[in-house]
Backbone as ProteinMPNN parsed JSONL, in Angstrom:
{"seq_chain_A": "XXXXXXXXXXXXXXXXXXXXXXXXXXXXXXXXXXXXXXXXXXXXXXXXXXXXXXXXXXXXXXXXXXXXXXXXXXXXXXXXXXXXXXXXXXXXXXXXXXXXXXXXXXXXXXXXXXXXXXXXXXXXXXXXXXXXXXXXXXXXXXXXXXXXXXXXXXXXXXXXXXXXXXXXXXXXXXXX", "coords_chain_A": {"N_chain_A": [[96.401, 65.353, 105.53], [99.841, 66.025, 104.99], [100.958, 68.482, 103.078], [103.673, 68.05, 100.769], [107.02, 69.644, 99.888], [108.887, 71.456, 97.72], [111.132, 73.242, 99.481], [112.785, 73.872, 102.235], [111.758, 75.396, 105.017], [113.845, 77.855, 107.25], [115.586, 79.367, 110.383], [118.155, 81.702, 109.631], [121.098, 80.543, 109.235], [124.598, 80.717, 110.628], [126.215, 79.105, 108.892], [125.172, 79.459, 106.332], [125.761, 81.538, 104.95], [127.817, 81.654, 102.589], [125.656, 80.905, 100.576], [122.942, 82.569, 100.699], [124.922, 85.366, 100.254], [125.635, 84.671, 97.376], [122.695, 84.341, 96.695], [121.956, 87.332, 96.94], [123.572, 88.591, 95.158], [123.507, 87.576, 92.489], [120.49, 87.839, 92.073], [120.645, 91.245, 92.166], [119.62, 92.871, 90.466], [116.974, 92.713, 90.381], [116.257, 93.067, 93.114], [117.025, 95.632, 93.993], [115.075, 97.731, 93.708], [113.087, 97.526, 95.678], [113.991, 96.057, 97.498], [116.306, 97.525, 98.98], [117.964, 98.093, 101.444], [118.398, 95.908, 102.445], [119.911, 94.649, 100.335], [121.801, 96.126, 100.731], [123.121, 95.144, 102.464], [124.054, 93.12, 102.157], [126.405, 92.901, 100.349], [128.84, 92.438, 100.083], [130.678, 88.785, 101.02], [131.96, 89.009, 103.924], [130.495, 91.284, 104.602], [127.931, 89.413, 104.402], [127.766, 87.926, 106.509], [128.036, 89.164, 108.616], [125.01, 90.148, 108.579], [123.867, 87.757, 108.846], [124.39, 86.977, 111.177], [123.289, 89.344, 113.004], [120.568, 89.112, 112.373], [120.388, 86.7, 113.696], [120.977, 87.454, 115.889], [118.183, 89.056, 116.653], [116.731, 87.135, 116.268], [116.92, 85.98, 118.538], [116.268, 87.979, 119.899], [113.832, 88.467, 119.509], [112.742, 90.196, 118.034], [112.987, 90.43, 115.348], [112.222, 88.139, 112.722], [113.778, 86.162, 110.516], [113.529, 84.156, 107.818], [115.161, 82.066, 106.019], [114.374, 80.617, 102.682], [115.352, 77.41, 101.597], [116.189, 75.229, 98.781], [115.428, 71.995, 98.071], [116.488, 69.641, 95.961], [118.759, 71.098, 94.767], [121.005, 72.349, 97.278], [120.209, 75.643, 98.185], [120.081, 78.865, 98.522], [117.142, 79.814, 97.886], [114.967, 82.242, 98.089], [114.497, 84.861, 100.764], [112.066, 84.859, 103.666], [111.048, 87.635, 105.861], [109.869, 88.561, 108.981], [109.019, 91.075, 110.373], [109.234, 94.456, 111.98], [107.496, 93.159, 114.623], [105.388, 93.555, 117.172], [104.742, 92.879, 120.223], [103.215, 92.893, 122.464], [101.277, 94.535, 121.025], [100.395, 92.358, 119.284], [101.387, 92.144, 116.425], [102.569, 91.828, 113.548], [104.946, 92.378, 110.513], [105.137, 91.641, 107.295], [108.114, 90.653, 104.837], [109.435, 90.215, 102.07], [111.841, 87.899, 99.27], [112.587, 86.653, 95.963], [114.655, 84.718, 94.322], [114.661, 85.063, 90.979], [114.778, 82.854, 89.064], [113.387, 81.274, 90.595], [111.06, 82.101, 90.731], [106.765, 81.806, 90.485], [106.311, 79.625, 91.75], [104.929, 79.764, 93.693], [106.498, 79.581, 96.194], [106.488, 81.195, 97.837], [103.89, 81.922, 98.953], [103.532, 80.246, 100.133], [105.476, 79.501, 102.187], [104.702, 82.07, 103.592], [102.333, 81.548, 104.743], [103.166, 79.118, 106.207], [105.104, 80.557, 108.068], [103.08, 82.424, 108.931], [101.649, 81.012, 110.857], [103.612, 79.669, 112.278], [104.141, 81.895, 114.072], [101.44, 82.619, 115.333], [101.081, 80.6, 116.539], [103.609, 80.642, 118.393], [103.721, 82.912, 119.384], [101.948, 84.083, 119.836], [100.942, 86.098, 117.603], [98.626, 87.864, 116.076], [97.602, 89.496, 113.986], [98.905, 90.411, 111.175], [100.662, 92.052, 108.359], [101.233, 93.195, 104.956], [103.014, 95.3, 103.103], [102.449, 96.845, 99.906], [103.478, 97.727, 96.736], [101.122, 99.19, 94.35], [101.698, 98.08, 91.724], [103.062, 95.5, 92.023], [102.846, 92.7, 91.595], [103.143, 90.033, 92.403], [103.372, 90.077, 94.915], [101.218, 90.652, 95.337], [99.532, 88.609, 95.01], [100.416, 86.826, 96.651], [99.718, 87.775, 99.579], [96.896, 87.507, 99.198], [96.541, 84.859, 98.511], [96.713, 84.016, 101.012], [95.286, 85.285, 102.355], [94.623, 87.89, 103.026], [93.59, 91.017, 103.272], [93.039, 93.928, 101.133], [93.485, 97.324, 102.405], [93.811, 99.775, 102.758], [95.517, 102.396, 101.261], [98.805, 103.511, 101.398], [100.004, 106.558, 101.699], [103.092, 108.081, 99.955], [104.738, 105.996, 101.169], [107.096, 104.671, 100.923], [110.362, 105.219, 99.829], [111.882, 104.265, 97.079], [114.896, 103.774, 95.704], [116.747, 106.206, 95.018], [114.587, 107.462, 93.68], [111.004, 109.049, 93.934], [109.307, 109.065, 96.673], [106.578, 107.028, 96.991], [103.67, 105.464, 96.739], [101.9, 103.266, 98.688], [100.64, 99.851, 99.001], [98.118, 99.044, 101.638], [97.889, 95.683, 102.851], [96.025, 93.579, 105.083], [95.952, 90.598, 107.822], [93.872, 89.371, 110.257], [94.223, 86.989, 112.28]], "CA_chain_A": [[97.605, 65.024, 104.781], [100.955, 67.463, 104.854], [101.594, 68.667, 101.823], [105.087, 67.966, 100.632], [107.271, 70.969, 99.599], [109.883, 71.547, 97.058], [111.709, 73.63, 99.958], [112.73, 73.669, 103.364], [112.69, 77.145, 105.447], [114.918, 77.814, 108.193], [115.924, 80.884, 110.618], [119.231, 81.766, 108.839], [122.512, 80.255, 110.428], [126.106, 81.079, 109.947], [126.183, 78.278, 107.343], [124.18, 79.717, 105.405], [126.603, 82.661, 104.765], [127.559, 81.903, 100.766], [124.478, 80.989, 99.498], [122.932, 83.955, 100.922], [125.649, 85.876, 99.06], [125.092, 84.595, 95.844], [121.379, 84.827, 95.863], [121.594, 88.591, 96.216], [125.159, 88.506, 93.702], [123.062, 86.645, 91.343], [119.576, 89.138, 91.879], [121.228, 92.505, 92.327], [119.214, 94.058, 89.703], [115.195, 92.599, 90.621], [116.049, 93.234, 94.528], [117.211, 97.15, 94.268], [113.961, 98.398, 93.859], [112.364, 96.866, 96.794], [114.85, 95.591, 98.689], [117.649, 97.958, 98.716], [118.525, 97.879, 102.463], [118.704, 94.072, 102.75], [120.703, 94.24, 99.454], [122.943, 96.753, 101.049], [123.573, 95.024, 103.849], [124.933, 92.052, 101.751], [127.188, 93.132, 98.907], [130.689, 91.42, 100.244], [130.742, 87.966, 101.864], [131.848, 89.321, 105.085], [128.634, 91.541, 105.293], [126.652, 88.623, 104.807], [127.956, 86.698, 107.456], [127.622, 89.922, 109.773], [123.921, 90.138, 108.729], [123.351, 87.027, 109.632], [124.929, 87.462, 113.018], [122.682, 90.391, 113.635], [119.732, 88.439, 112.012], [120.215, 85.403, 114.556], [120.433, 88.229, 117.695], [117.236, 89.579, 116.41], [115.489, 86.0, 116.532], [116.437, 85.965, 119.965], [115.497, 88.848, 121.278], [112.269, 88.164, 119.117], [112.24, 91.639, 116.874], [112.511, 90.088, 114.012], [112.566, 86.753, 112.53], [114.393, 86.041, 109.069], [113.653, 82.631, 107.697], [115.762, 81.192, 104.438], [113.688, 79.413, 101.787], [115.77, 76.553, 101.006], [115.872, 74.123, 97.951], [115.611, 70.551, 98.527], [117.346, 69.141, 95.261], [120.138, 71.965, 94.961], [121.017, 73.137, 98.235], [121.285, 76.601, 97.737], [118.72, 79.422, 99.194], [115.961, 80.286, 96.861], [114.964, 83.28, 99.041], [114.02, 85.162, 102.603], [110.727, 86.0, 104.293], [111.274, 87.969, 107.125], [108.416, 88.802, 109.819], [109.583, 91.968, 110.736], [108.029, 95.354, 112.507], [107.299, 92.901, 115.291], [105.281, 93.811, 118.232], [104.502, 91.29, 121.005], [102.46, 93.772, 123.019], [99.902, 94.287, 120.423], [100.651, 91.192, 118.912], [100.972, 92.211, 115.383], [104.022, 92.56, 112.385], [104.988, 92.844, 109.053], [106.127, 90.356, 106.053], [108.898, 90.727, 103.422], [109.871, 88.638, 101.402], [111.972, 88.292, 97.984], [112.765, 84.955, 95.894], [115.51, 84.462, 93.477], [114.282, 84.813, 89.354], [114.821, 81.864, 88.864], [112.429, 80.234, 91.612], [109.418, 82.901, 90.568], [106.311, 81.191, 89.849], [106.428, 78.152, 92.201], [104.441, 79.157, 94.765], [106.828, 79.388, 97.288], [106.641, 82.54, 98.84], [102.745, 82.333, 99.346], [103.709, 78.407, 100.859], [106.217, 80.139, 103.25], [104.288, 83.192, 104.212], [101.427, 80.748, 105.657], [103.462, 78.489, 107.266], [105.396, 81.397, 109.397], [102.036, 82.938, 109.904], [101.358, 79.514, 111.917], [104.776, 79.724, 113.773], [104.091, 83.327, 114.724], [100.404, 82.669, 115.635], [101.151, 79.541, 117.774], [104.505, 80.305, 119.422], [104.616, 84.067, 119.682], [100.518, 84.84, 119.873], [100.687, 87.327, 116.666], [97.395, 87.651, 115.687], [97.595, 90.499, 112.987], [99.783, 90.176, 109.995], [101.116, 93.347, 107.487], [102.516, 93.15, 104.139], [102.701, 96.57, 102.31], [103.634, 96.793, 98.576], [103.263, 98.494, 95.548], [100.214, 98.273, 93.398], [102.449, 96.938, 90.445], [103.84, 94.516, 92.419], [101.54, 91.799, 91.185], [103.33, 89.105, 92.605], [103.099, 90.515, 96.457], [99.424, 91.352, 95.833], [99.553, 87.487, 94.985], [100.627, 86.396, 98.032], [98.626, 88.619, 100.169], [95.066, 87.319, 98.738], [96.209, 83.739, 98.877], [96.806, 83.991, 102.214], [93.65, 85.562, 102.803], [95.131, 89.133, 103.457], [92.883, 91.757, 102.801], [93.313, 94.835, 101.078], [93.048, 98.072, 103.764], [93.91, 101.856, 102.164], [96.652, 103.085, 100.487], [99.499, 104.158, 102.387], [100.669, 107.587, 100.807], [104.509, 108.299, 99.814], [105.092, 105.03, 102.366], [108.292, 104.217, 100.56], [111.413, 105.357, 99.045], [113.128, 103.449, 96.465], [116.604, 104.016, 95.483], [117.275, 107.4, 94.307], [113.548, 107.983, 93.417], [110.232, 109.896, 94.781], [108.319, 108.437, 97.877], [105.745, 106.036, 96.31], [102.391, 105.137, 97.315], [102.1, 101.72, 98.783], [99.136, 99.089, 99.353], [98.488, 97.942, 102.978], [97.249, 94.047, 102.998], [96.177, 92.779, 106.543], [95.198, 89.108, 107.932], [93.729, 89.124, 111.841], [93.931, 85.262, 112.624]], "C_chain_A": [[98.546, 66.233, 104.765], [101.033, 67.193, 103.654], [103.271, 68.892, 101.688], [105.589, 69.173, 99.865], [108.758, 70.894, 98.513], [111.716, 72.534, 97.883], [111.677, 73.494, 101.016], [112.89, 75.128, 104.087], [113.01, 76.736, 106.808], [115.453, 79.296, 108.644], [117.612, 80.541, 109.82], [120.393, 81.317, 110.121], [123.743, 80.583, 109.699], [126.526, 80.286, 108.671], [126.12, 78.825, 105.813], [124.904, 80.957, 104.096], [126.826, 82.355, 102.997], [126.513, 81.551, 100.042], [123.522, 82.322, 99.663], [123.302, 84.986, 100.208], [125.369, 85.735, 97.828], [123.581, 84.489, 95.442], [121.506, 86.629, 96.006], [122.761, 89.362, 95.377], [124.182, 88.785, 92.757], [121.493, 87.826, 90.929], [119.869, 90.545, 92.237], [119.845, 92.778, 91.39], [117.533, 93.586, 90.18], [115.136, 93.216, 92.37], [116.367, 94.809, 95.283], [116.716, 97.62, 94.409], [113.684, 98.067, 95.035], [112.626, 96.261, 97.882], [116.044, 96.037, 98.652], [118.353, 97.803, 100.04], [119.32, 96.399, 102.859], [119.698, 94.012, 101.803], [121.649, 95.24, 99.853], [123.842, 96.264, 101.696], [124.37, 93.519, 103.291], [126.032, 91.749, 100.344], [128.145, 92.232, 98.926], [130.061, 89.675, 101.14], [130.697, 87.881, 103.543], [130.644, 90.169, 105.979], [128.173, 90.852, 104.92], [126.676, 87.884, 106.31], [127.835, 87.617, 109.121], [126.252, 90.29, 109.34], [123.412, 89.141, 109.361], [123.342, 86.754, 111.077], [123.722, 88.038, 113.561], [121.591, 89.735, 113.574], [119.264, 87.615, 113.237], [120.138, 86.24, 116.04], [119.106, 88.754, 117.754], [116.151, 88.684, 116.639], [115.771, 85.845, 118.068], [116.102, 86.775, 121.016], [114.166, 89.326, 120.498], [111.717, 90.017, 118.552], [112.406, 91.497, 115.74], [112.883, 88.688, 113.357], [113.102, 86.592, 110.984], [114.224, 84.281, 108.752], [114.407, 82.648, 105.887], [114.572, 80.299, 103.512], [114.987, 78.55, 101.358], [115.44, 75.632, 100.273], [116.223, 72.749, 98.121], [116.644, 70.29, 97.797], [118.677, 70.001, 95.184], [120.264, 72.752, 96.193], [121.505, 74.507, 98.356], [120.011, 77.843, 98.649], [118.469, 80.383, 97.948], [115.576, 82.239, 97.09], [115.136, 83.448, 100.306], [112.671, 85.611, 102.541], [111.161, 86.621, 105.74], [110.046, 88.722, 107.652], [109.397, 89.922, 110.428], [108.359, 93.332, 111.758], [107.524, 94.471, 113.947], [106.494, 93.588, 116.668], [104.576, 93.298, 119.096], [103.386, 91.839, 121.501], [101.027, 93.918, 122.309], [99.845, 93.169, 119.228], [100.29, 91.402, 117.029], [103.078, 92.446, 114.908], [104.131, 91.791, 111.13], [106.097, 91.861, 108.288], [107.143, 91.486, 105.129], [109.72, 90.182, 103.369], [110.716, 89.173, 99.765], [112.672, 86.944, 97.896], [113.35, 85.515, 94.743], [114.62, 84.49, 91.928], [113.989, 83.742, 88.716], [113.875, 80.764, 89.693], [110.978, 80.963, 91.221], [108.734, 81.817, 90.068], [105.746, 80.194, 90.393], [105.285, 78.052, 93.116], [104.635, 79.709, 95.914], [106.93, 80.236, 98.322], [105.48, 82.569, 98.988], [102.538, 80.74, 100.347], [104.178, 79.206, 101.938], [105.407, 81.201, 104.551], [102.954, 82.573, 105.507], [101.957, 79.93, 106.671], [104.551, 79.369, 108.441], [104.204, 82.102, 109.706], [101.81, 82.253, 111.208], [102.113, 79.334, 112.541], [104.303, 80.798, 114.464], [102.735, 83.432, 115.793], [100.093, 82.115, 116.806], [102.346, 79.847, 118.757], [104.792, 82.174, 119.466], [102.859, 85.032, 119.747], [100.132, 85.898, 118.571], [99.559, 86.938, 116.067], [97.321, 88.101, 113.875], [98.785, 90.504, 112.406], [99.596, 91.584, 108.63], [101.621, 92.831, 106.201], [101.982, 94.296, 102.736], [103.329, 96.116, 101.06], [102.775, 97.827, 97.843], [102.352, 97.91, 94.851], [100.696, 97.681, 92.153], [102.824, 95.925, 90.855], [102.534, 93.057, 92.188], [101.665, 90.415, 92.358], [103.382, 89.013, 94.358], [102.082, 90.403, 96.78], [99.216, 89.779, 96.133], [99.471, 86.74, 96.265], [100.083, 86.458, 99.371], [97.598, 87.987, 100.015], [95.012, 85.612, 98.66], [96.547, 83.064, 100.043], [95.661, 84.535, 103.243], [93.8, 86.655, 103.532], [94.23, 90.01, 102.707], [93.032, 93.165, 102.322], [92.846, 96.197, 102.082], [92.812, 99.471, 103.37], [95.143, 101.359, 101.172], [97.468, 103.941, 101.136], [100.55, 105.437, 101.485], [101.973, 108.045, 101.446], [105.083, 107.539, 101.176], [106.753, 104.621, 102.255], [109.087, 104.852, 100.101], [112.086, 105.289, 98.25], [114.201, 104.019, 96.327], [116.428, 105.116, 94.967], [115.835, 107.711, 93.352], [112.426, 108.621, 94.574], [109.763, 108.765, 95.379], [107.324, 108.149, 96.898], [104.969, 105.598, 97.323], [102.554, 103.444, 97.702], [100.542, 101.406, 99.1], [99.278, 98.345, 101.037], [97.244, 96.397, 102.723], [97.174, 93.982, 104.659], [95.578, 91.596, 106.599], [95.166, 89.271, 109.506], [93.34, 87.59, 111.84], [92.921, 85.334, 114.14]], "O_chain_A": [[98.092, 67.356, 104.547], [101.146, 66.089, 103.122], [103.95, 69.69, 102.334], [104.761, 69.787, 99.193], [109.627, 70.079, 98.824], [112.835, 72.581, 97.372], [110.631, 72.963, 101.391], [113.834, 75.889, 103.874], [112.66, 75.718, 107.406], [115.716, 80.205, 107.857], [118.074, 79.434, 109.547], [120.499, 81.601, 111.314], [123.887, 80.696, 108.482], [127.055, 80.756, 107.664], [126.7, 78.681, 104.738], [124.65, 81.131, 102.904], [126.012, 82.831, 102.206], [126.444, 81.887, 98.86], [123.409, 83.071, 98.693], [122.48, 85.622, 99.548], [124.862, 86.647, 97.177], [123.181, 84.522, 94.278], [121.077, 87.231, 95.021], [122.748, 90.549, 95.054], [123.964, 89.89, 92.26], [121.38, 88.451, 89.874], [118.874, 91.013, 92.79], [118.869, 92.882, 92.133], [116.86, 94.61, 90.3], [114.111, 93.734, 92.812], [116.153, 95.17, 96.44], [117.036, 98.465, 95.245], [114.517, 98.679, 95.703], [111.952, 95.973, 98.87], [116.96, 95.27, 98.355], [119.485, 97.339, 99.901], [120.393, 96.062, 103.36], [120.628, 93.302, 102.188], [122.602, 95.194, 99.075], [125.027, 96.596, 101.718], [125.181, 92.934, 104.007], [126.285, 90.754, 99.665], [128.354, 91.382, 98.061], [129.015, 89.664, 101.788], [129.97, 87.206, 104.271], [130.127, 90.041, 107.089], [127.114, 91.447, 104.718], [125.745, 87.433, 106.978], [127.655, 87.157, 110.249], [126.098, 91.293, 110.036], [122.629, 89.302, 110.297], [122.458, 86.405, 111.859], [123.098, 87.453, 114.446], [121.193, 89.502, 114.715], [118.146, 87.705, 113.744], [119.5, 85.885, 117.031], [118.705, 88.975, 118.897], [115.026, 88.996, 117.029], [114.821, 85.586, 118.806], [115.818, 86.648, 122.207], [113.549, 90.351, 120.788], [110.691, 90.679, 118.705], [112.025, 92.363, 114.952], [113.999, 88.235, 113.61], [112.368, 87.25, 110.247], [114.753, 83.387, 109.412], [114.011, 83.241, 104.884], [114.043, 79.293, 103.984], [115.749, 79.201, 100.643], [114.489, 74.952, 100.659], [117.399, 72.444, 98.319], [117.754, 70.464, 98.299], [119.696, 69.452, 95.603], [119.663, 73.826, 96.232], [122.686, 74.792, 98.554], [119.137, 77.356, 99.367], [119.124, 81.224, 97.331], [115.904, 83.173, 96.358], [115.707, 82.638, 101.037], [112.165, 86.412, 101.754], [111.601, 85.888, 106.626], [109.316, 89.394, 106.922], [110.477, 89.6, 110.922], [107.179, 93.186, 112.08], [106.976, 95.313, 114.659], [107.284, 94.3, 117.287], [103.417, 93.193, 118.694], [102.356, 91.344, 121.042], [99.946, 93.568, 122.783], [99.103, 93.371, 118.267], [99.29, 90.972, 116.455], [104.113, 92.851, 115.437], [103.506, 90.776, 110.821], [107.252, 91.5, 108.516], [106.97, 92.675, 104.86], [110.566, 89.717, 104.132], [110.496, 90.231, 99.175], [113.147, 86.252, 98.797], [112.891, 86.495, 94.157], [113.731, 83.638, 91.946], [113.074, 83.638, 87.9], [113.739, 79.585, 89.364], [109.907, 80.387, 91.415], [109.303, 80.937, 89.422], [104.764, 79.692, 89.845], [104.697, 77.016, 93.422], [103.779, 80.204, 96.647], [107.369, 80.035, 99.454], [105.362, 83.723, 99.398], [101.583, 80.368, 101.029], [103.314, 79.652, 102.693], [105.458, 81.169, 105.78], [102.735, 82.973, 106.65], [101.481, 79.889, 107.805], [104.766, 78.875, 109.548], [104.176, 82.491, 110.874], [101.785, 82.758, 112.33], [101.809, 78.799, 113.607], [104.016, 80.566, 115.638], [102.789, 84.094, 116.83], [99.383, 82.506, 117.733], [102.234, 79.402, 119.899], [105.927, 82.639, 119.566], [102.691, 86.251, 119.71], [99.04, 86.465, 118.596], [99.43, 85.821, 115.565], [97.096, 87.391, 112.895], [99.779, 90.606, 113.125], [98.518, 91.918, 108.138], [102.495, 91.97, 106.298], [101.114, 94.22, 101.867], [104.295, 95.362, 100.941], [101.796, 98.492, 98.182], [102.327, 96.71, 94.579], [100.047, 96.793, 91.6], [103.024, 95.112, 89.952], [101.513, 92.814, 92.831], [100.732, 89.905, 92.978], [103.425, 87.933, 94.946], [101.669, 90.156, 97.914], [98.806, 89.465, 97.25], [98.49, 86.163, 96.731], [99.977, 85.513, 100.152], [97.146, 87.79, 101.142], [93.947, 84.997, 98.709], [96.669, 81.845, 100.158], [95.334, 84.284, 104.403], [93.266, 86.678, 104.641], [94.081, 89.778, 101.508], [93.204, 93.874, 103.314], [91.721, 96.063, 102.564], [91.818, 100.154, 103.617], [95.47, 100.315, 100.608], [97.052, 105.048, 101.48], [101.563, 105.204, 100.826], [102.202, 108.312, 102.626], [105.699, 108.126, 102.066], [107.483, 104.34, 103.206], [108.373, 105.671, 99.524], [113.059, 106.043, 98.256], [114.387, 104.989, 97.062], [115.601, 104.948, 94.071], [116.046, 108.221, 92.252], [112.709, 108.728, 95.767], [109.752, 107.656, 94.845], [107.162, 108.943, 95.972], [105.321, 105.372, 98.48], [103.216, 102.618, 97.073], [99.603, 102.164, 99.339], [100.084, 97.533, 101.491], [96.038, 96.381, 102.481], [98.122, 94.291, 105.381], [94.762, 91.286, 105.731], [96.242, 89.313, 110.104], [92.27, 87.137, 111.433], [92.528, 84.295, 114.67]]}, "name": "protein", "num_of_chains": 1, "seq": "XXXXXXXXXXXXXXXXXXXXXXXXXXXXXXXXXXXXXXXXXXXXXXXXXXXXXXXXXXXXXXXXXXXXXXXXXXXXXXXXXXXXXXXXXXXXXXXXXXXXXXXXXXXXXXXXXXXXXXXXXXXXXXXXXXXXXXXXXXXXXXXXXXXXXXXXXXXXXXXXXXXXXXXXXXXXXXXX"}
């Protein structure tokens, strides 16, 4: 039986351009920490619509894939997971992901993360799957362990955040 989904994901298309915008308008302040680049890269309208550009050259020359979570009943985008770090060669790369405040809770980012494992696995051979975070990050670790990602080390001063010290991160892996 498929299980039915409260969302639809999708590589990002020019369309897509103001909702995009207003999910990281709308989460500015949960997505700074952790996603400051991505939230750099979309402050104005017009840089969203040139991320996505770059986004959509990136799915075709297969270095990184960006998918939209979209909401069925309000069409609007919930979040992104993006399979990133890519490398075909040793057939491995790296999740991140971030979902609107308002969608926490659902699910849907540990729904998502499985079903692009299963694109990636079947149409691009990636065996080995990444997704680093922070041990506070509860809701990453989440995702990770119900995906059947295993905790690995501890990747020391892996990160950056905004205008703070390099921070320890957690590596998760899944070899399909």
């Amino acid at each position: 039986m498929i299980q039915e989904t409260e969302f639809d994901i999708t590589f990002l298309k020019a369309e897509d351009s103001e909702n995009l915008y207003q999910l990281f308008k709308e989460n500015k302040s949960i997505f700074q920490e952790y996603f400051p680049v991505t939230l750099s890269q979309n402050k104005t309208k017009a840089a969203t619509a040139e991320y996505i550009a770059e986004k959509q050259k990136e799915e075709c020359d297969k270095t990184e894939f960006t998918f939209a979570i979209h909401t069925k009943v309000h069409p609007e985008i919930a979040g992104l997971v993006i399979l990133k770090e890519i490398d075909l060669e040793n057939k491995e790369a790296e999740f991140a992901f971030c979902l609107s405040k308002r969608f926490q809770g659902r699910g849907w980012v540990a729904q998502a993360v499985s079903q692009i494992i299963d694109f990636a696995f079947v149409n691009h051979h990636i065996s080995t799957f990444k997704i680093i975070t922070h041990k506070s990050n509860l809701k990453s670790i989440a995702v990770a362990e119900q995906n059947g990602f295993k905790w690995i080390k501890t990747l020391e001063k892996e990160f950056k955040p905004a205008q703070e010290k390099a921070c320890d991160m957690e590596l998760y892996l899944l070899k399909k």
